[in-house]
């Protein structure tokens, strides 16, 4: 270690930090302009791109999504000869649902983990105090984090959605037709990114509220997987509606809207997901403003 | 340095050599010449029944190292956190250059602080840690490399900070504190766990920062270290201010007059420990048997 850190006598204060009283500030130590929102965004972008968990999570999201699209469409088409007419009609009217919904359901796990980690790791490591010293107003910090994270997830999810769409279309092509120029199909491709980005924000909000990475990840995964399953056990339309209104089940935003089995339409699904995101981000905002760090 | 020089900049000095205010563009407040002072007035913080900080009033002046002493749990760290806006006070005010921390437009250019050795993500390189802080303040990346050289971390800058030794982590913390070339520097036990060379480095650094006209507030439990570093002492016990005076005066006032007279001037810093123990005897909360 001693080789990495030169001795104190060997590294006297250089001109870098010049005499404040006599010579003015070190030239490079002055802001080039009034620090503002764009600068906070730049800092948050550096943060997220400079940790390995980002790469791994996004890779996991891509692999899981592509694998699930392939598996779900392959299994379905393999059973085609044994399917009844009603199921076939339903499939033909909601092919994009089969291409994207299983992929989104599994791909979101990595996004949830990354969303929780992005902020809770700051609390667990002490980084949050460096962050808050640099930007003592908390609302812009949370806003910058949310904007950077949502934009990153949306962009990567769209990069994953396109191959998912083409792979899924190729596999199902014998029995159904899909086309990127078809508005419904295009909406599903965009919906994949929207679902991932908003789900990521929900995870970010949970991470802000809980602050502990392990607890936050457990909570958000339970919220996305266990709670909807338990709610769906409730008898009658109540269970169906409650479960369908959970953010994880808003994957219907990628469906065609003609599927009779979906409790909510794609537009309603989007509305529900936005509402969940807003409510949880509002909670996170309240928490980050109120609590000491 | 070429890219730094390429930036449009106003000469910080007027013809007679006085420091001019920072160049101003839309909405950036003109604070005038930074006064480089910390002020607490009636500062109070409670945690349930514990009064961690109890009506503290003091000023930390520029141009000298102010030692912040007190037994464990006396409220030193809490006071620093209040000064830096990391906690809300229950009463009183804490200001830097007359302004609460949260209202400083570009806080890192006015205050640099290291409260704990490891206020960074262990998976991020030291350089990227400093870079994200610099970017939030519109500081050029060249400044990051300047402070890396300043603390002697160049060889390790691209390594994950989680692999740093304690001394290297402290250096990274100091680099972050000096990033914006602040006129006020706040360090909480910066020499904790450092080897003798590291201790010497921090001591010289603090003296240098003070000599440059900055206000330096530093807490420590190492009496011998404080005796040779601090020009002025703030001593607290159970959240209350017990003493606020120059170091030599503190030693003279609180040691046995006979011993003080018998001690040659050069050895008097060694008496700080005795003086400290006397002053804080009634405020020690966590004592062994
Ligand atoms: N977050 C907290 N919740 C409850 N009590 C706290 C909290 N932070 C500090 N305290 C209490 O406030 C008092 C002052 O603590 P503080 O850490 O400021 O002391 P200190 O002077 O820095 O001590 P040390 O020399 O051991 O670092 C202590 O009694 C401590 O237990
Ligand atoms: Mg402390």
Coordinates of C-alpha atoms and ligand atoms in Angstrom, one line a residue:
Chain A
X1 CA 0.0 0.0 0.0
X2 CA 2.8 2.3 0.8
X3 CA 3.9 2.3 -2.9
X4 CA 0.4 3.5 -3.9
X5 CA 0.4 6.4 -1.5
X6 CA 3.4 8.6 -1.7
X7 CA 4.7 9.8 1.6
X8 CA 3.6 13.0 3.0
X9 CA 7.0 14.6 2.6
X10 CA 7.0 13.6 -1.1
X11 CA 3.6 15.2 -1.8
X12 CA 3.6 18.7 -0.4
X13 CA 0.5 20.7 -1.2
X14 CA 0.9 21.7 -4.8
X15 CA -0.3 24.7 -6.6
X16 CA -3.5 22.8 -7.1
X17 CA -5.0 24.3 -3.9
X18 CA -3.6 27.7 -4.0
X19 CA -3.6 30.3 -1.3
X20 CA -7.1 31.3 -0.9
X21 CA -6.4 34.5 0.9
X22 CA -3.5 35.8 -1.1
X23 CA -3.9 34.3 -4.6
X24 CA -7.6 33.6 -5.1
X25 CA -9.0 30.2 -5.7
X26 CA -7.4 27.4 -7.6
X27 CA -8.5 28.0 -11.1
X28 CA -10.0 24.6 -11.8
X29 CA -11.8 24.6 -8.5
X30 CA -14.4 27.1 -9.7
X31 CA -17.7 26.0 -11.1
X32 CA -17.7 26.7 -14.9
X33 CA -21.2 28.0 -14.5
X34 CA -24.0 28.1 -11.9
X35 CA -24.5 24.5 -10.8
X36 CA -28.0 23.4 -11.7
X37 CA -30.2 20.5 -12.5
X38 CA -28.2 19.4 -15.5
X39 CA -25.1 19.1 -13.3
X40 CA -26.9 16.9 -10.8
X41 CA -28.1 14.7 -13.7
X42 CA -24.5 14.4 -14.9
X43 CA -23.3 13.4 -11.4
X44 CA -26.0 10.8 -11.1
X45 CA -25.2 9.4 -14.5
X46 CA -21.6 9.0 -13.5
X47 CA -22.7 7.2 -10.3
X48 CA -24.9 4.7 -12.0
X49 CA -22.5 3.9 -14.9
X50 CA -19.5 3.5 -12.5
X51 CA -20.7 0.5 -10.5
X52 CA -20.7 -3.1 -11.7
X53 CA -24.2 -3.9 -10.4
X54 CA -25.6 -1.7 -13.2
X55 CA -24.0 -3.7 -15.9
X56 CA -24.9 -7.1 -14.4
X57 CA -28.5 -6.1 -13.6
X58 CA -29.1 -4.8 -17.1
X59 CA -27.5 -7.8 -18.6
X60 CA -29.7 -10.1 -16.5
X61 CA -32.7 -8.1 -17.6
X62 CA -31.8 -8.6 -21.2
X63 CA -31.1 -12.3 -20.9
X64 CA -34.2 -13.1 -18.8
X65 CA -36.4 -11.1 -21.2
X66 CA -35.1 -12.7 -24.4
X67 CA -35.1 -16.2 -22.8
X68 CA -38.7 -15.8 -21.6
X69 CA -39.9 -14.5 -25.0
X70 CA -38.3 -17.5 -26.7
X71 CA -39.6 -20.0 -24.2
X72 CA -43.1 -18.7 -23.9
X73 CA -43.7 -18.4 -27.6
X74 CA -42.0 -21.8 -28.4
X75 CA -44.0 -23.6 -25.8
X76 CA -47.2 -22.1 -27.1
X77 CA -46.6 -22.8 -30.7
X78 CA -45.5 -26.3 -29.9
X79 CA -48.9 -27.0 -28.4
X80 CA -50.7 -25.4 -31.3
X81 CA -52.2 -28.7 -32.7
X82 CA -53.8 -29.4 -29.3
X83 CA -55.3 -26.0 -28.7
X84 CA -59.0 -25.4 -29.1
X85 CA -60.4 -22.8 -31.4
X86 CA -61.2 -20.3 -28.7
X87 CA -57.6 -20.3 -27.4
X88 CA -56.3 -20.0 -30.9
X89 CA -58.4 -16.9 -31.5
X90 CA -57.4 -15.4 -28.3
X91 CA -53.8 -15.9 -29.1
X92 CA -54.1 -14.4 -32.5
X93 CA -55.7 -11.3 -31.1
X94 CA -53.0 -10.9 -28.4
X95 CA -49.8 -12.3 -29.9
X96 CA -47.7 -9.3 -28.5
X97 CA -49.0 -10.2 -25.1
X98 CA -47.4 -13.6 -25.3
X99 CA -44.2 -12.1 -26.7
X100 CA -43.8 -9.5 -24.0
X101 CA -45.7 -10.3 -20.9
X102 CA -43.7 -13.3 -19.6
X103 CA -40.5 -11.5 -20.6
X104 CA -41.5 -8.4 -18.7
X105 CA -42.6 -10.4 -15.6
X106 CA -39.2 -12.0 -15.3
X107 CA -37.0 -9.3 -16.7
X108 CA -38.3 -6.8 -14.1
X109 CA -36.6 -8.7 -11.3
X110 CA -33.2 -7.3 -12.3
X111 CA -34.7 -3.8 -12.7
X112 CA -36.3 -4.0 -9.3
X113 CA -33.0 -5.1 -7.7
X114 CA -31.1 -2.3 -9.5
X115 CA -33.7 0.3 -8.6
X116 CA -33.5 -0.5 -4.9
X117 CA -29.7 -0.7 -5.0
X118 CA -29.3 2.6 -6.8
X119 CA -30.4 4.6 -3.7
X120 CA -30.2 2.2 -0.8
X121 CA -26.6 1.4 -1.4
X122 CA -25.9 5.1 -0.8
X123 CA -27.4 4.7 2.6
X124 CA -25.7 1.5 3.4
X125 CA -22.3 2.7 2.4
X126 CA -22.3 6.2 3.7
X127 CA -22.2 7.7 0.2
X128 CA -25.5 9.4 0.9
X129 CA -23.7 11.9 3.1
X130 CA -21.3 12.8 0.3
X131 CA -24.3 13.2 -2.0
X132 CA -26.2 15.4 0.5
X133 CA -23.2 17.5 1.3
X134 CA -22.8 18.2 -2.5
X135 CA -26.5 18.8 -2.9
X136 CA -28.2 19.7 0.4
X137 CA -31.6 20.2 -1.2
X138 CA -33.1 16.8 -1.3
X139 CA -35.9 17.1 -3.8
X140 CA -33.6 17.8 -6.8
X141 CA -31.4 14.9 -5.7
X142 CA -34.3 12.5 -5.8
X143 CA -35.6 14.0 -9.0
X144 CA -32.2 13.6 -10.7
X145 CA -31.8 10.0 -9.5
X146 CA -35.3 9.2 -10.8
X147 CA -34.8 10.9 -14.1
X148 CA -31.5 9.2 -14.8
X149 CA -32.7 5.8 -13.7
X150 CA -35.9 5.9 -15.6
X151 CA -34.2 7.1 -18.8
X152 CA -31.5 4.5 -18.6
X153 CA -34.0 1.7 -18.0
X154 CA -36.3 2.8 -20.7
X155 CA -33.5 3.0 -23.2
X156 CA -32.1 -0.4 -22.4
X157 CA -35.5 -2.0 -22.2
X158 CA -36.3 -0.7 -25.7
X159 CA -33.0 -2.2 -26.9
X160 CA -34.2 -5.5 -25.5
X161 CA -37.8 -5.1 -26.7
X162 CA -36.9 -4.9 -30.3
X163 CA -35.0 -8.3 -30.5
X164 CA -37.8 -9.8 -28.2
X165 CA -40.3 -8.6 -30.7
X166 CA -38.5 -10.0 -33.8
X167 CA -37.7 -13.3 -32.1
X168 CA -41.2 -13.7 -30.8
X169 CA -42.7 -12.8 -34.2
X170 CA -40.5 -15.2 -36.0
X171 CA -41.4 -18.1 -33.6
X172 CA -45.2 -17.3 -33.8
X173 CA -45.1 -16.3 -37.5
X174 CA -46.7 -19.6 -38.7
X175 CA -49.9 -19.0 -36.8
X176 CA -50.2 -15.3 -36.2
X177 CA -49.0 -12.1 -37.9
X178 CA -47.3 -9.3 -36.1
X179 CA -45.7 -6.2 -37.5
X180 CA -43.7 -3.3 -36.0
X181 CA -45.7 -0.9 -38.2
X182 CA -48.9 -2.1 -36.7
X183 CA -49.9 0.5 -34.0
X184 CA -51.0 -2.1 -31.5
X185 CA -47.7 -4.0 -31.8
X186 CA -45.6 -0.9 -31.8
X187 CA -47.5 0.2 -28.6
X188 CA -46.5 -3.1 -27.0
X189 CA -42.8 -2.5 -27.9
X190 CA -42.9 0.9 -26.3
X191 CA -45.0 -0.4 -23.5
X192 CA -42.2 -2.8 -22.5
X193 CA -39.9 0.1 -21.9
X194 CA -42.5 2.1 -20.1
X195 CA -43.4 -0.9 -17.8
X196 CA -39.7 -1.4 -17.0
X197 CA -38.9 2.2 -16.4
X198 CA -41.9 2.8 -14.1
X199 CA -41.3 -0.5 -12.3
X200 CA -37.8 0.7 -11.8
X201 CA -39.1 3.9 -10.2
X202 CA -41.3 2.0 -7.9
X203 CA -38.2 0.0 -6.8
X204 CA -36.3 3.3 -6.4
X205 CA -39.0 4.6 -4.2
X206 CA -39.0 1.5 -2.1
X207 CA -35.2 1.8 -1.8
X208 CA -35.6 5.4 -0.6
X209 CA -38.2 4.4 2.0
X210 CA -36.5 1.3 3.3
X211 CA -32.8 2.3 2.9
X212 CA -31.5 -1.2 3.6
X213 CA -30.6 -3.0 0.3
X214 CA -31.6 -6.5 1.4
X215 CA -34.8 -5.4 3.0
X216 CA -35.7 -3.2 0.1
X217 CA -35.1 -5.9 -2.5
X218 CA -37.1 -8.5 -0.5
X219 CA -39.9 -6.1 0.0
X220 CA -40.2 -5.0 -3.6
X221 CA -40.0 -8.6 -4.9
X222 CA -42.7 -9.7 -2.5
X223 CA -44.7 -6.7 -3.6
X224 CA -44.3 -7.6 -7.3
X225 CA -44.7 -11.4 -7.0
X226 CA -46.2 -12.6 -3.7
X227 CA -48.8 -10.0 -3.0
X228 CA -50.5 -10.3 -6.5
X229 CA -50.5 -14.1 -6.2
X230 CA -52.1 -13.9 -2.7
X231 CA -54.6 -11.4 -3.8
X232 CA -55.7 -13.5 -6.7
X233 CA -56.7 -16.2 -4.3
X234 CA -59.4 -14.0 -2.9
X235 CA -62.8 -15.2 -4.2
X236 CA -64.7 -13.7 -7.1
X237 CA -64.1 -10.6 -9.1
X238 CA -62.7 -8.8 -6.1
X239 CA -59.5 -10.9 -6.0
X240 CA -59.2 -10.7 -9.7
X241 CA -59.5 -6.9 -9.7
X242 CA -57.2 -6.3 -6.7
X243 CA -54.6 -8.6 -8.1
X244 CA -54.9 -7.1 -11.6
X245 CA -54.4 -3.6 -10.1
X246 CA -51.1 -4.5 -8.6
X247 CA -48.2 -2.8 -10.4
X248 CA -46.7 -6.2 -11.5
X249 CA -49.9 -7.1 -13.3
X250 CA -50.0 -3.9 -15.3
X251 CA -47.9 -5.8 -17.8
X252 CA -51.3 -5.8 -19.6
X253 CA -50.1 -2.5 -21.1
X254 CA -48.3 -4.7 -23.6
X255 CA -51.4 -6.7 -24.6
X256 CA -53.7 -6.0 -27.5
X257 CA -56.6 -5.0 -25.3
X258 CA -58.9 -7.6 -26.8
X259 CA -58.0 -10.3 -24.4
X260 CA -61.1 -11.2 -22.4
X261 CA -59.0 -12.7 -19.6
X262 CA -57.4 -9.4 -18.8
X263 CA -59.2 -7.6 -16.0
X264 CA -58.0 -4.3 -17.2
X265 CA -57.3 -2.9 -20.6
X266 CA -53.8 -1.7 -21.7
X267 CA -54.8 1.9 -21.1
X268 CA -56.2 1.1 -17.7
X269 CA -53.0 -0.8 -16.9
X270 CA -50.9 2.1 -17.8
X271 CA -53.0 4.4 -15.7
X272 CA -52.7 2.0 -12.7
X273 CA -48.9 1.8 -13.1
X274 CA -48.5 5.5 -13.4
X275 CA -50.7 5.9 -10.3
X276 CA -48.6 3.4 -8.3
X277 CA -45.4 5.1 -9.4
X278 CA -46.7 8.5 -8.4
X279 CA -47.9 7.4 -5.0
X280 CA -44.7 5.6 -4.1
X281 CA -42.4 8.3 -5.4
X282 CA -44.4 10.8 -3.4
X283 CA -43.8 8.7 -0.3
X284 CA -40.1 8.6 -1.2
X285 CA -40.0 12.3 -1.6
X286 CA -41.7 12.9 1.7
X287 CA -39.3 10.5 3.4
X288 CA -36.1 11.9 1.9
X289 CA -37.1 15.4 2.8
X290 CA -38.0 14.5 6.4
X291 CA -35.4 12.1 7.6
X292 CA -31.9 12.8 8.6
X293 CA -29.0 11.1 6.9
Chain B
X1 CA -3.6 22.5 -17.7
X2 CA -4.3 23.6 -21.2
X3 CA -8.0 22.7 -21.0
X4 CA -8.3 24.6 -17.8
X5 CA -6.7 27.6 -19.3
X6 CA -9.0 27.3 -22.3
X7 CA -12.0 28.0 -20.1
X8 CA -13.4 31.5 -20.1
X9 CA -12.5 32.9 -16.7
X10 CA -12.3 36.2 -15.0
X11 CA -9.2 37.1 -13.1
X12 CA -10.1 36.6 -9.5
X13 CA -8.0 39.5 -8.3
X14 CA -8.5 43.2 -8.8
X15 CA -5.5 45.3 -9.8
X16 CA -4.6 45.9 -6.1
X17 CA -4.5 42.2 -5.5
X18 CA -7.7 41.9 -3.5
X19 CA -9.9 38.8 -4.0
X20 CA -12.9 39.5 -6.1
X21 CA -16.2 37.8 -5.8
X22 CA -16.7 34.7 -7.9
X23 CA -17.7 35.4 -11.4
X24 CA -21.5 35.8 -11.5
X25 CA -23.9 34.5 -14.1
X26 CA -27.7 34.3 -13.9
X27 CA -28.9 33.8 -10.4
X28 CA -25.6 33.0 -8.7
X29 CA -25.7 35.0 -5.6
X30 CA -22.9 37.5 -5.0
X31 CA -21.6 36.7 -1.6
X32 CA -18.7 39.0 -1.8
X33 CA -15.4 38.0 -0.3
X34 CA -16.0 34.8 1.6
X35 CA -15.7 35.4 5.3
X36 CA -14.7 31.7 6.0
X37 CA -16.5 31.4 9.3
X38 CA -18.7 28.9 11.0
X39 CA -21.2 30.1 13.6
X40 CA -23.5 28.3 15.9
X41 CA -26.0 30.1 18.1
X42 CA -28.0 28.3 20.7
X43 CA -27.6 25.1 18.7
X44 CA -29.7 22.3 20.2
X45 CA -30.4 18.7 19.1
X46 CA -32.3 16.0 21.1
X47 CA -32.7 12.3 20.5
X48 CA -35.6 11.3 22.6
X49 CA -34.4 12.0 26.2
X50 CA -30.8 12.5 25.2
X51 CA -29.8 16.1 24.6
X52 CA -26.9 15.5 22.2
X53 CA -26.2 19.2 21.6
X54 CA -27.3 21.6 24.3
X55 CA -27.5 25.3 23.3
X56 CA -24.0 25.5 21.7
X57 CA -22.9 29.0 20.7
X58 CA -19.5 29.5 19.1
X59 CA -17.7 30.9 16.2
X60 CA -14.9 29.2 14.2
X61 CA -12.6 31.9 12.7
X62 CA -10.5 31.7 9.6
X63 CA -6.7 31.5 9.6
X64 CA -6.4 29.0 12.4
X65 CA -7.0 25.4 13.3
X66 CA -9.8 25.0 15.8
X67 CA -9.7 21.8 17.8
X68 CA -13.1 20.4 18.8
X69 CA -12.6 18.3 21.9
X70 CA -14.9 16.4 24.3
X71 CA -15.4 12.9 25.8
X72 CA -17.2 10.2 23.8
X73 CA -20.8 11.1 23.2
X74 CA -20.2 14.8 24.0
X75 CA -21.9 15.8 20.8
X76 CA -19.0 16.7 18.5
X77 CA -20.1 14.7 15.5
X78 CA -23.7 15.7 16.0
X79 CA -22.7 19.4 16.0
X80 CA -20.8 18.9 12.8
X81 CA -23.7 17.1 11.2
X82 CA -26.0 20.0 12.2
X83 CA -23.5 22.5 10.7
X84 CA -23.6 20.6 7.5
X85 CA -27.4 20.3 7.2
X86 CA -27.4 16.5 7.6
X87 CA -29.6 16.8 10.6
X88 CA -32.2 19.3 11.6
X89 CA -31.6 21.2 14.8
X90 CA -34.4 21.4 17.4
X91 CA -33.4 25.0 18.3
X92 CA -30.8 27.5 17.4
X93 CA -28.9 28.1 14.2
X94 CA -25.9 26.9 12.4
X95 CA -24.4 29.0 9.6
X96 CA -21.4 29.0 7.3
X97 CA -20.4 32.4 6.1
X98 CA -23.7 33.6 7.6
X99 CA -25.9 31.2 5.6
X100 CA -27.4 27.9 6.6
X101 CA -25.7 25.0 4.8
X102 CA -28.8 24.0 2.8
X103 CA -29.0 27.5 1.3
X104 CA -25.5 27.6 0.0
X105 CA -25.7 27.7 -3.8
X106 CA -22.6 25.6 -4.4
X107 CA -21.8 24.2 -1.0
X108 CA -18.6 22.3 -1.9
X109 CA -17.0 25.6 -3.0
X110 CA -17.5 27.0 0.5
X111 CA -17.3 24.1 2.9
X112 CA -15.4 20.8 2.6
X113 CA -16.1 18.1 5.2
X114 CA -15.0 14.6 6.1
X115 CA -17.2 13.1 8.7
X116 CA -16.3 9.5 8.3
X117 CA -13.5 7.7 6.4
X118 CA -15.8 5.8 4.2
X119 CA -18.5 8.0 2.7
X120 CA -18.3 6.4 -0.7
X121 CA -19.6 3.4 -2.6
X122 CA -16.9 0.6 -2.3
X123 CA -17.6 -0.6 -5.9
X124 CA -16.8 2.8 -7.5
X125 CA -13.3 3.9 -8.2
X126 CA -11.9 6.8 -6.2
X127 CA -11.7 8.9 -9.3
X128 CA -15.4 8.3 -10.3
X129 CA -16.4 9.0 -6.7
X130 CA -14.8 12.4 -6.9
X131 CA -16.0 12.9 -10.5
X132 CA -19.7 12.5 -9.7
X133 CA -19.3 15.0 -6.9
X134 CA -17.4 17.4 -9.1
X135 CA -20.0 17.1 -11.9
X136 CA -22.8 18.0 -9.5
X137 CA -20.9 21.3 -8.9
X138 CA -20.0 22.0 -12.5
X139 CA -16.3 21.6 -11.7
X140 CA -14.1 20.5 -14.5
X141 CA -12.7 17.0 -14.4
X142 CA -9.2 18.4 -14.3
X143 CA -10.0 19.5 -10.7
X144 CA -10.6 15.8 -9.8
X145 CA -7.1 14.9 -11.0
X146 CA -5.7 17.9 -9.1
X147 CA -7.1 16.8 -5.7
X148 CA -6.1 13.2 -6.4
X149 CA -2.5 14.4 -6.8
X150 CA -2.9 16.6 -3.8
X151 CA -3.7 13.7 -1.5
X152 CA -1.3 11.3 -3.3
X153 CA -3.9 8.8 -4.6
X154 CA -2.9 8.9 -8.2
X155 CA -1.7 5.3 -8.3
X156 CA -4.9 4.0 -6.9
X157 CA -7.4 6.4 -8.4
X158 CA -8.8 3.9 -10.9
X159 CA -9.2 1.1 -8.4
X160 CA -12.4 0.3 -6.6
X161 CA -12.5 2.4 -3.4
X162 CA -13.6 -0.6 -1.5
X163 CA -10.1 -2.0 -1.9
X164 CA -8.5 1.0 -0.2
X165 CA -6.7 0.8 3.1
X166 CA -8.0 3.0 5.9
X167 CA -5.4 5.6 5.2
X168 CA -6.2 5.7 1.5
X169 CA -9.9 6.0 2.3
X170 CA -9.1 9.0 4.6
X171 CA -7.2 10.5 1.7
X172 CA -10.1 10.1 -0.6
X173 CA -12.3 11.7 2.0
X174 CA -9.9 14.7 2.2
X175 CA -9.8 14.9 -1.6
X176 CA -13.6 15.1 -1.7
X177 CA -13.5 17.8 1.0
X178 CA -11.0 19.9 -0.9
X179 CA -12.7 19.4 -4.3
X180 CA -14.3 22.8 -4.4
X181 CA -11.3 24.6 -2.8
X182 CA -13.5 25.6 0.2
X183 CA -12.7 28.3 2.6
X184 CA -14.2 26.3 5.5
X185 CA -13.0 22.8 6.3
X186 CA -14.6 20.4 8.8
X187 CA -13.0 17.2 9.7
X188 CA -14.3 14.6 12.2
X189 CA -11.5 12.6 13.7
X190 CA -9.4 12.7 10.5
X191 CA -6.3 11.0 12.1
X192 CA -8.3 8.1 13.6
X193 CA -6.5 4.9 12.6
X194 CA -3.8 6.5 10.6
X195 CA -0.1 5.5 10.7
X196 CA 2.4 8.1 12.0
X197 CA 3.1 9.3 8.5
X198 CA -0.6 9.8 7.8
X199 CA -1.0 11.7 11.1
X200 CA 1.9 13.9 10.1
X201 CA 0.4 14.5 6.7
X202 CA -3.0 15.5 8.0
X203 CA -1.3 17.8 10.6
X204 CA 0.6 19.6 7.9
X205 CA -2.4 19.8 5.7
X206 CA -4.6 21.4 8.3
X207 CA -1.9 23.9 9.3
X208 CA -1.4 24.7 5.6
X209 CA -5.2 25.2 5.0
X210 CA -5.4 27.5 8.0
X211 CA -2.3 29.4 6.9
X212 CA -4.1 30.0 3.6
X213 CA -6.8 31.8 5.4
X214 CA -9.4 29.0 5.7
X215 CA -11.4 28.1 8.8
X216 CA -10.5 24.6 10.0
X217 CA -12.6 22.8 12.5
X218 CA -11.3 19.4 13.5
X219 CA -12.4 17.0 16.2
X220 CA -10.0 14.5 17.8
X221 CA -9.3 12.4 20.9
X222 CA -5.6 12.5 20.5
X223 CA -4.5 15.2 22.9
X224 CA -0.9 15.3 21.9
X225 CA -1.9 15.7 18.3
X226 CA -4.4 18.5 19.1
X227 CA -1.8 20.2 21.3
X228 CA 0.6 20.6 18.3
X229 CA -2.1 21.2 15.6
X230 CA -4.8 23.3 17.1
X231 CA -4.4 27.1 17.7
X232 CA -7.7 27.3 19.3
X233 CA -9.9 24.9 21.3
X234 CA -13.6 24.3 21.6
X235 CA -14.3 21.9 24.4
X236 CA -17.7 20.3 24.9
X237 CA -19.1 17.9 27.5
X238 CA -22.7 16.5 27.4
X239 CA -23.6 18.8 24.6
X240 CA -22.5 21.9 26.4
X241 CA -19.7 24.3 25.7
X242 CA -17.1 24.0 28.5
X243 CA -14.3 26.1 27.0
X244 CA -13.6 28.3 24.0
X245 CA -10.1 29.8 24.1
X246 CA -6.6 29.5 22.5
X247 CA -4.8 26.3 23.1
X248 CA -2.0 27.7 25.2
X249 CA -4.4 29.6 27.3
X250 CA -6.5 26.5 27.9
X251 CA -3.4 24.6 29.1
X252 CA -2.2 27.4 31.3
X253 CA -5.7 27.9 32.9
X254 CA -6.4 24.3 33.6
X255 CA -3.2 22.7 34.8
X256 CA -1.7 22.8 38.2
X257 CA 0.2 26.2 38.4
X258 CA 3.2 24.5 40.0
X259 CA 3.5 21.9 37.2
X260 CA 2.9 24.5 34.6
X261 CA 5.7 26.7 35.9
X262 CA 8.0 23.8 36.2
X263 CA 7.4 22.7 32.6
X264 CA 9.6 24.2 29.9
X265 CA 7.6 26.0 27.3
X266 CA 8.4 23.5 24.6
X267 CA 7.0 20.7 26.6
X268 CA 3.8 22.4 27.6
X269 CA 1.6 20.9 24.8
X270 CA 2.1 17.6 26.7
X271 CA 0.0 19.1 29.5
X272 CA -3.1 19.4 27.3
X273 CA -4.2 15.9 28.3
X274 CA -4.2 16.8 32.0
X275 CA -6.0 20.1 31.4
X276 CA -8.6 18.3 29.2
X277 CA -9.3 15.6 31.8
X278 CA -9.8 18.3 34.5
X279 CA -12.2 20.3 32.4
X280 CA -14.3 17.4 31.3
X281 CA -14.1 15.3 34.5
X282 CA -17.7 16.2 35.4
X283 CA -19.0 15.5 31.9
X284 CA -17.6 12.0 31.1
X285 CA -20.6 9.8 30.3
X286 CA -19.0 6.6 29.3
X287 CA -16.2 5.7 31.8
X288 CA -14.7 2.3 32.6
X289 CA -14.4 1.1 36.2
Ligands
LIG1 N1 -28.9 9.1 15.5 C1 -28.9 9.1 16.8 N2 -29.9 8.6 17.6 C2 -29.9 8.6 18.9 N3 -28.9 9.2 19.6 C3 -27.8 9.7 19.0 C4 -27.8 9.7 17.5 N4 -26.6 10.3 17.2 C5 -26.0 10.6 18.3 N5 -26.7 10.3 19.4 C6 -26.4 10.5 20.8 O1 -26.0 11.9 20.9 C7 -24.9 12.0 21.8 C8 -23.8 12.7 21.1 O2 -23.2 11.8 20.1 P1 -22.0 12.3 19.1 O3 -21.8 11.2 18.2 O4 -22.3 13.6 18.6 O5 -20.8 12.4 20.1 P2 -19.3 12.6 19.8 O6 -18.9 13.7 20.7 O7 -19.0 12.7 18.4 O8 -18.6 11.3 20.4 P3 -17.3 10.5 20.0 O9 -16.2 11.2 20.6 O10 -17.5 9.1 20.6 O11 -17.3 10.4 18.5 C9 -24.6 10.6 22.2 O12 -25.2 10.4 23.5 C10 -25.2 9.7 21.2 O13 -25.5 8.5 21.8
LIG2 MG1 -17.9 11.5 17.0

